[in-house]
CSV table of C-alpha atoms in Angstrom, one decimal:
chain,number,residue,atom,x,y,z
Q,1,UNK,CA,17.5,6.8,20.4
Q,2,UNK,CA,15.4,9.1,22.5
Q,3,UNK,CA,14.5,8.1,26.0
Q,4,UNK,CA,10.8,7.7,25.0
Q,5,UNK,CA,11.8,5.5,22.1
Q,6,UNK,CA,13.9,3.3,24.4
Q,7,UNK,CA,10.9,3.0,26.8
Q,8,UNK,CA,8.7,2.0,23.8
Q,9,UNK,CA,11.2,-0.7,22.8
Q,10,UNK,CA,11.4,-2.1,26.4
Q,11,UNK,CA,7.5,-2.1,26.5
Q,12,UNK,CA,7.5,-4.1,23.3
Q,13,UNK,CA,9.9,-6.7,24.6
Q,14,UNK,CA,8.1,-7.1,27.9
Q,15,UNK,CA,4.7,-7.3,26.4
Q,16,UNK,CA,5.3,-9.8,23.6
Q,17,UNK,CA,8.2,-11.9,24.8
Q,18,UNK,CA,6.0,-15.0,24.8
Q,19,UNK,CA,5.2,-14.8,21.1
Q,20,UNK,CA,8.8,-15.1,20.2
Q,21,UNK,CA,9.0,-18.7,21.5
Q,22,UNK,CA,9.1,-21.4,18.8
Q,23,UNK,CA,8.2,-24.1,21.4
Q,24,UNK,CA,4.8,-22.7,22.3
Q,25,UNK,CA,1.8,-24.5,20.7
Q,26,UNK,CA,-0.1,-22.0,18.7
Q,27,UNK,CA,-3.9,-22.0,18.5
Q,28,UNK,CA,-4.9,-22.5,14.9
Q,29,UNK,CA,-7.3,-19.9,13.5
Q,30,UNK,CA,-9.0,-19.8,10.1
Q,31,UNK,CA,-10.3,-17.1,7.8
Q,32,UNK,CA,-8.7,-14.3,9.8
Q,33,UNK,CA,-8.5,-10.8,8.1
Q,34,UNK,CA,-5.1,-9.3,7.8
Q,35,UNK,CA,-5.8,-6.4,10.1
Q,36,UNK,CA,-7.0,-8.8,12.9
Q,37,UNK,CA,-3.5,-10.4,13.0
Q,38,UNK,CA,-1.0,-9.0,15.5
Q,39,UNK,CA,2.4,-9.3,13.8
Q,40,UNK,CA,5.6,-7.3,13.6
Q,41,UNK,CA,7.9,-7.2,10.6
Q,42,UNK,CA,5.5,-9.0,8.2
Q,43,UNK,CA,7.1,-10.8,5.2
Q,44,UNK,CA,5.0,-12.4,2.4
Q,45,UNK,CA,6.2,-15.0,0.0
Q,46,UNK,CA,3.9,-15.4,-3.0
Q,47,UNK,CA,4.6,-19.0,-3.9
Q,48,UNK,CA,3.9,-19.8,-7.6
Q,49,UNK,CA,4.3,-23.5,-7.1
Q,50,UNK,CA,1.5,-23.8,-4.6
Q,51,UNK,CA,-0.5,-20.6,-5.6
Q,52,UNK,CA,-0.4,-19.7,-1.9
Q,53,UNK,CA,0.8,-16.7,0.0
Q,54,UNK,CA,2.9,-17.5,3.1
Q,55,UNK,CA,3.4,-14.8,5.7
Q,56,UNK,CA,5.9,-14.8,8.6
Q,57,UNK,CA,7.6,-12.2,10.8
Q,58,UNK,CA,8.7,-11.7,14.4
Q,59,UNK,CA,7.7,-14.7,16.4
Q,60,UNK,CA,8.7,-17.0,13.6
Q,61,UNK,CA,5.2,-18.4,13.0
Q,62,UNK,CA,3.6,-18.9,9.6
Q,63,UNK,CA,0.3,-17.9,8.1
Q,64,UNK,CA,-1.1,-18.8,4.7
Q,65,UNK,CA,-3.7,-17.4,2.4
Q,66,UNK,CA,-5.0,-18.0,-1.2
Q,67,UNK,CA,-6.2,-14.4,-1.7
Q,68,UNK,CA,-4.5,-12.1,0.8
Q,69,UNK,CA,-8.0,-11.5,2.3
Q,70,UNK,CA,-8.3,-14.3,4.8
Q,71,UNK,CA,-5.5,-16.1,6.6
Q,72,UNK,CA,-5.1,-19.4,8.3
Q,73,UNK,CA,-2.5,-19.9,11.1
Q,74,UNK,CA,-0.3,-19.6,12.9
Q,75,UNK,CA,1.8,-22.7,12.1
Q,76,UNK,CA,5.2,-23.4,13.6
Q,77,UNK,CA,7.6,-24.0,10.6
Q,78,UNK,CA,11.0,-24.0,12.5
Q,79,UNK,CA,13.1,-26.8,14.0
Q,80,UNK,CA,16.4,-25.4,15.3
Q,81,UNK,CA,19.2,-27.4,17.0
Q,82,UNK,CA,18.9,-27.1,20.8
Q,83,UNK,CA,22.6,-28.0,21.1
Q,84,UNK,CA,23.6,-25.0,18.9
Q,85,UNK,CA,24.4,-21.5,20.1
Q,86,UNK,CA,20.7,-20.6,19.9
Q,87,UNK,CA,19.8,-22.9,22.8
Q,88,UNK,CA,16.6,-24.8,23.4
Q,89,UNK,CA,14.1,-22.0,22.9
Q,90,UNK,CA,15.5,-19.0,21.0
Q,91,UNK,CA,13.5,-15.8,20.4
Q,92,UNK,CA,12.8,-15.3,16.7
Q,93,UNK,CA,12.6,-11.9,15.1
Q,94,UNK,CA,11.9,-10.6,11.6
Q,95,UNK,CA,11.7,-14.0,9.8
Q,96,UNK,CA,11.7,-14.0,6.0
Q,97,UNK,CA,11.0,-16.7,3.4
Q,98,UNK,CA,13.0,-16.9,0.1
Q,99,UNK,CA,12.6,-19.3,-2.8
Q,100,UNK,CA,16.0,-19.9,-4.3
Q,101,UNK,CA,17.2,-22.6,-6.7
Q,102,UNK,CA,14.5,-25.1,-5.8
Q,103,UNK,CA,14.6,-24.8,-2.1
Q,104,UNK,CA,13.0,-22.5,0.5
Q,105,UNK,CA,15.2,-20.5,2.9
Q,106,UNK,CA,14.2,-19.0,6.3
Q,107,UNK,CA,16.2,-15.9,7.1
Q,108,UNK,CA,15.7,-14.8,10.7
Q,109,UNK,CA,17.2,-13.3,13.8
Q,110,UNK,CA,17.7,-15.7,16.7
Q,111,UNK,CA,18.3,-14.6,20.3
Q,112,UNK,CA,19.6,-16.8,23.1
Q,113,UNK,CA,18.7,-14.7,26.2
Q,114,UNK,CA,20.7,-17.0,28.5
Q,115,UNK,CA,24.0,-16.0,26.9
Q,116,UNK,CA,25.4,-12.4,27.5
Q,117,UNK,CA,28.1,-11.3,25.1
Q,118,UNK,CA,28.7,-7.7,26.2
Q,119,UNK,CA,27.7,-4.8,28.4
Q,120,UNK,CA,27.7,-1.3,26.9
Q,121,UNK,CA,26.6,1.4,29.3
Q,122,UNK,CA,23.4,0.2,30.9
Q,123,UNK,CA,22.7,-2.2,28.1
Q,124,UNK,CA,23.4,-5.9,28.7
Q,125,UNK,CA,23.6,-7.5,25.2
Q,126,UNK,CA,22.4,-11.0,24.6
Q,127,UNK,CA,23.6,-13.5,22.0
Q,128,UNK,CA,21.7,-12.5,18.9
Q,129,UNK,CA,22.4,-13.1,15.3
Q,130,UNK,CA,21.0,-13.4,11.8
Q,131,UNK,CA,20.9,-17.0,10.5
Q,132,UNK,CA,19.5,-19.1,7.7
Q,133,UNK,CA,17.5,-22.4,7.7
Q,134,UNK,CA,16.4,-24.5,4.8
Q,135,UNK,CA,13.3,-26.6,3.7
Q,136,UNK,CA,12.0,-28.4,0.6
Q,137,UNK,CA,8.6,-26.9,1.3
Q,138,UNK,CA,7.4,-23.3,2.0
Q,139,UNK,CA,5.6,-24.6,5.1
Q,140,UNK,CA,8.8,-26.1,6.5
Q,141,UNK,CA,10.1,-27.6,8.6
Q,142,UNK,CA,13.1,-25.3,8.3
Q,143,UNK,CA,16.2,-26.8,9.7
Q,144,UNK,CA,19.9,-25.8,10.1
Q,145,UNK,CA,22.5,-26.2,7.4
Q,146,UNK,CA,26.3,-26.7,7.5
Q,147,UNK,CA,27.6,-23.6,9.2
Q,148,UNK,CA,26.8,-23.3,12.9
Q,149,UNK,CA,27.2,-19.5,12.7
Q,150,UNK,CA,27.0,-17.0,9.8
Q,151,UNK,CA,28.1,-13.9,11.7
Q,152,UNK,CA,30.6,-13.2,14.6
Q,153,UNK,CA,29.4,-14.5,18.0
Q,154,UNK,CA,30.6,-11.2,19.7
Q,155,UNK,CA,28.4,-8.9,17.6
Q,156,UNK,CA,24.6,-8.5,17.9
Q,157,UNK,CA,23.2,-8.7,14.4
Q,158,UNK,CA,19.6,-8.7,13.2
Q,159,UNK,CA,17.1,-8.4,10.4
Q,160,UNK,CA,19.1,-10.4,7.8
Q,161,UNK,CA,17.6,-10.3,4.3
Q,162,UNK,CA,18.6,-11.9,1.0
Q,163,UNK,CA,20.0,-10.4,-2.2
Q,164,UNK,CA,21.8,-11.8,-5.3
Q,165,UNK,CA,24.0,-9.0,-6.6
Q,166,UNK,CA,25.3,-8.2,-10.1
Q,167,UNK,CA,28.3,-10.5,-9.6
Q,168,UNK,CA,25.8,-13.4,-9.4
Q,169,UNK,CA,26.8,-14.1,-5.8
Q,170,UNK,CA,24.2,-14.5,-3.0
Q,171,UNK,CA,24.5,-12.1,0.0
Q,172,UNK,CA,23.0,-11.6,3.4
Q,173,UNK,CA,22.3,-7.9,4.2
Q,174,UNK,CA,21.8,-7.3,7.9
Q,175,UNK,CA,22.0,-4.8,10.7
Q,176,UNK,CA,24.8,-4.6,13.3
Q,177,UNK,CA,22.9,-3.4,16.3
Q,178,UNK,CA,23.3,0.1,17.8
Q,179,UNK,CA,23.2,-1.3,21.4
Q,180,UNK,CA,26.9,-2.3,20.9
Q,181,UNK,CA,28.3,0.0,18.3
Q,182,UNK,CA,26.2,3.1,19.3
Q,183,UNK,CA,25.7,4.0,15.7
Q,184,UNK,CA,23.8,1.1,14.0
Q,185,UNK,CA,25.1,-0.1,10.6
Q,186,UNK,CA,23.8,-2.0,7.6
Q,187,UNK,CA,26.3,-4.5,6.3
Q,188,UNK,CA,26.6,-7.3,3.8
Q,189,UNK,CA,28.3,-10.7,3.9
Q,190,UNK,CA,28.7,-13.2,1.0
Q,191,UNK,CA,26.9,-16.5,1.3
Q,192,UNK,CA,27.9,-19.9,0.0
Q,193,UNK,CA,26.3,-20.8,-3.3
Q,194,UNK,CA,23.7,-23.0,-1.5
Q,195,UNK,CA,23.3,-20.5,1.3
Q,196,UNK,CA,24.6,-23.1,3.8
Q,197,UNK,CA,27.0,-20.7,5.4
Q,198,UNK,CA,28.9,-17.4,5.0
Q,199,UNK,CA,32.1,-16.5,3.1
Q,200,UNK,CA,34.7,-14.1,4.6
Q,201,UNK,CA,33.7,-11.1,6.7
Q,202,UNK,CA,31.0,-8.6,6.8
Q,203,UNK,CA,31.4,-5.2,4.9
Q,204,UNK,CA,29.9,-1.9,6.0
Q,205,UNK,CA,27.3,-0.4,3.6
Q,206,UNK,CA,26.2,2.6,5.6
Q,207,UNK,CA,25.6,3.9,9.2
Q,208,UNK,CA,22.5,5.1,10.9
Q,209,UNK,CA,24.0,8.6,11.2
Q,210,UNK,CA,24.0,8.8,7.4
Q,211,UNK,CA,20.3,9.3,7.5
Q,212,UNK,CA,19.0,12.9,6.9
Q,213,UNK,CA,15.5,12.1,8.0
Q,214,UNK,CA,15.9,10.2,11.3
Q,215,UNK,CA,16.1,12.2,14.6
Q,216,UNK,CA,16.9,11.7,18.2
Q,217,UNK,CA,17.7,14.0,21.1
Q,218,UNK,CA,20.6,13.0,23.4
Q,219,UNK,CA,22.3,15.1,26.0
Q,220,UNK,CA,20.3,18.1,24.8
Q,221,UNK,CA,21.5,17.7,21.2
Q,222,UNK,CA,19.4,16.8,18.2
Q,223,UNK,CA,21.0,14.5,15.6
Q,224,UNK,CA,20.4,11.4,13.5
Q,225,UNK,CA,19.0,8.4,15.2
Q,226,UNK,CA,21.2,5.4,16.2
Q,227,UNK,CA,18.9,2.7,15.0
Q,228,UNK,CA,19.1,0.7,11.7
Q,229,UNK,CA,16.3,-1.8,11.2
Q,230,UNK,CA,14.6,-3.9,8.6
Q,231,UNK,CA,16.7,-3.6,5.3
Q,232,UNK,CA,15.1,-4.9,2.1
Q,233,UNK,CA,16.5,-4.6,-1.4
Q,234,UNK,CA,14.8,-4.0,-4.7
Q,235,UNK,CA,15.7,-2.9,-8.2
Q,236,UNK,CA,13.7,-0.2,-10.0
Q,237,UNK,CA,12.4,-0.4,-13.6
Q,238,UNK,CA,15.5,1.6,-14.7
Q,239,UNK,CA,17.8,-0.9,-13.0
Q,240,UNK,CA,18.6,1.3,-10.0
Q,241,UNK,CA,19.3,-0.7,-6.7
Q,242,UNK,CA,17.4,0.6,-3.8
Q,243,UNK,CA,17.0,-0.3,-0.1
Q,244,UNK,CA,14.2,0.4,2.3
Q,245,UNK,CA,15.1,0.5,5.9
Q,246,UNK,CA,13.6,1.8,9.2
Q,247,UNK,CA,14.7,4.0,12.1
Q,248,UNK,CA,13.0,6.6,14.3
Q,249,UNK,CA,12.1,10.3,14.3
Q,250,UNK,CA,12.2,10.8,18.0
Q,251,UNK,CA,9.5,8.3,19.2
Q,252,UNK,CA,7.9,7.8,15.7
Q,253,UNK,CA,8.8,4.6,13.9
Q,254,UNK,CA,9.7,5.6,10.3
Q,255,UNK,CA,10.9,4.1,7.0
Q,256,UNK,CA,13.2,5.6,4.5
Q,257,UNK,CA,15.0,4.6,1.3
Q,258,UNK,CA,18.5,4.7,0.0
Q,259,UNK,CA,19.9,4.1,-3.5
Q,260,UNK,CA,23.2,2.7,-4.6
Q,261,UNK,CA,25.2,4.9,-7.1
Q,262,UNK,CA,27.0,1.9,-8.5
Q,263,UNK,CA,23.9,-0.3,-8.8
Q,264,UNK,CA,25.5,-2.9,-6.5
Q,265,UNK,CA,25.6,-3.6,-2.8
Q,266,UNK,CA,29.0,-1.8,-2.5
Q,267,UNK,CA,27.3,1.6,-3.1
Q,268,UNK,CA,28.0,4.3,-2.3
Q,269,UNK,CA,24.5,4.6,-0.8
Q,270,UNK,CA,22.7,7.9,-1.0
Q,271,UNK,CA,19.9,8.5,1.4
Q,272,UNK,CA,16.7,10.1,0.3
Q,273,UNK,CA,15.9,13.3,2.3
Q,274,UNK,CA,12.4,12.3,3.4
Q,275,UNK,CA,10.6,9.2,4.7
Q,276,UNK,CA,8.5,7.2,2.2
Q,277,UNK,CA,5.8,5.8,4.4
Q,278,UNK,CA,3.2,7.3,6.9
Q,279,UNK,CA,4.4,8.0,10.5
Q,280,UNK,CA,4.5,4.9,12.7
Q,281,UNK,CA,4.8,2.5,9.8
Q,282,UNK,CA,8.0,0.5,9.2
Q,283,UNK,CA,10.0,-2.6,8.5
Q,284,UNK,CA,8.5,-3.1,5.0
Q,285,UNK,CA,9.2,-5.5,2.2
Q,286,UNK,CA,8.1,-5.8,-1.4
Q,287,UNK,CA,6.4,-8.7,-3.1
Q,288,UNK,CA,4.6,-9.4,-6.4
Q,289,UNK,CA,1.2,-10.9,-6.1
Q,290,UNK,CA,0.2,-14.1,-7.9
Q,291,UNK,CA,-1.7,-11.7,-10.3
Q,292,UNK,CA,1.5,-9.7,-11.0
Q,293,UNK,CA,0.8,-6.6,-8.8
Q,294,UNK,CA,3.6,-5.2,-6.6
Q,295,UNK,CA,2.8,-4.5,-3.0
Q,296,UNK,CA,4.5,-3.5,0.2
Q,297,UNK,CA,3.9,-5.5,3.4
Q,298,UNK,CA,4.6,-3.4,6.4
Q,299,UNK,CA,3.4,-3.0,10.0
Q,300,UNK,CA,1.9,-0.1,11.9
Q,301,UNK,CA,3.4,0.7,15.3
Q,302,UNK,CA,1.8,2.2,18.4
Q,303,UNK,CA,1.7,1.9,22.1
Q,304,UNK,CA,-1.7,1.4,23.9
Q,305,UNK,CA,-2.2,1.0,27.6
Q,306,UNK,CA,1.3,-0.1,28.2
Q,307,UNK,CA,1.3,-2.6,25.3
Q,308,UNK,CA,2.9,-2.3,21.9
Q,309,UNK,CA,0.4,-3.0,19.1
Q,310,UNK,CA,1.7,-4.0,15.7
Q,311,UNK,CA,-0.6,-4.7,12.8
Q,312,UNK,CA,0.4,-5.8,9.3
Q,313,UNK,CA,-0.8,-3.8,6.3
Q,314,UNK,CA,-0.5,-3.9,2.5
Q,315,UNK,CA,0.4,-0.7,0.6
Q,316,UNK,CA,0.4,-0.1,-3.2
Q,317,UNK,CA,3.8,0.7,-4.7
Q,318,UNK,CA,5.2,1.7,-8.0
Q,319,UNK,CA,8.9,1.4,-8.8
Q,320,UNK,CA,8.6,0.9,-12.6
Q,321,UNK,CA,10.5,4.2,-13.0
Q,322,UNK,CA,13.6,5.5,-11.3
Q,323,UNK,CA,12.3,5.6,-7.7
Q,324,UNK,CA,10.1,3.7,-5.3
Q,325,UNK,CA,6.7,5.5,-4.8
Q,326,UNK,CA,4.5,4.3,-2.0
Q,327,UNK,CA,0.8,4.7,-2.6
Q,328,UNK,CA,-2.4,4.1,-0.6
Q,329,UNK,CA,-3.6,1.0,1.3
Q,330,UNK,CA,-4.3,-2.0,-0.8
Q,331,UNK,CA,-7.6,-3.8,-0.2
Q,332,UNK,CA,-7.6,-7.3,-1.7
């Protein structure tokens, strides 16, 4: 990652650390337009059972809307175990909501800043991992399940997402963070049938350096960026398995796409040459509206007066053919 990009990342952490806390009491707001909400890594569940849209993301809070126009929130849907590895007040990143076999699952990255697992160069690495909670309701409370950990304690992992592959088995797809391995990866791990834990070990899908579009300058040399961020899986109309994921082009937050030659998570994964979203947009996901229209939820990313500003957006998409095509902004 370029020096400027690292500075931006530090600014983000310093400016919004408070919003990660699940123990803070949020101030409830009503009828808030989407572009007035400050939210990283937006994820929207269009819940057919309640006819409500539920949105979450970094910070772990929950917003709800009946029409995608006006939102009410934030609500706190999470109840973690203070005696677990997460500690009493974990930071929560990139939360996702998934409806699966009659229950609702909360995939998120939890960080316990009091526990240090490694030091690589100048980077002190905190205990951070992707994990899954469960609820009977989309609004929570989401609580822990059987396994105390899903991924190794000595590896910083993040941005876990959910996919059921062609073998019918559920998987978590996640990032192994570049801060430790110096070349971020995207990996998979099998989950138990009820998602209450993981099975076996993680498997590499691809590395950050496989990207032809990301860029960084280090020691005077230009090459692929180190960062892998925000994977999300989809299948095109022709049955092709794709994955959107995010990295950087120098100091510009950027989203690209890869496709699996085998049509399964095992790949091999072939990266598209060019990004698929506008500059400084990233960490997208796809969802189908209650009216049947496919959209991408994504956030814009910029620095202003020493603060990082992240705003959720909706973009039109079409993947009815062989590839994902991202269109213009969607106005509900």
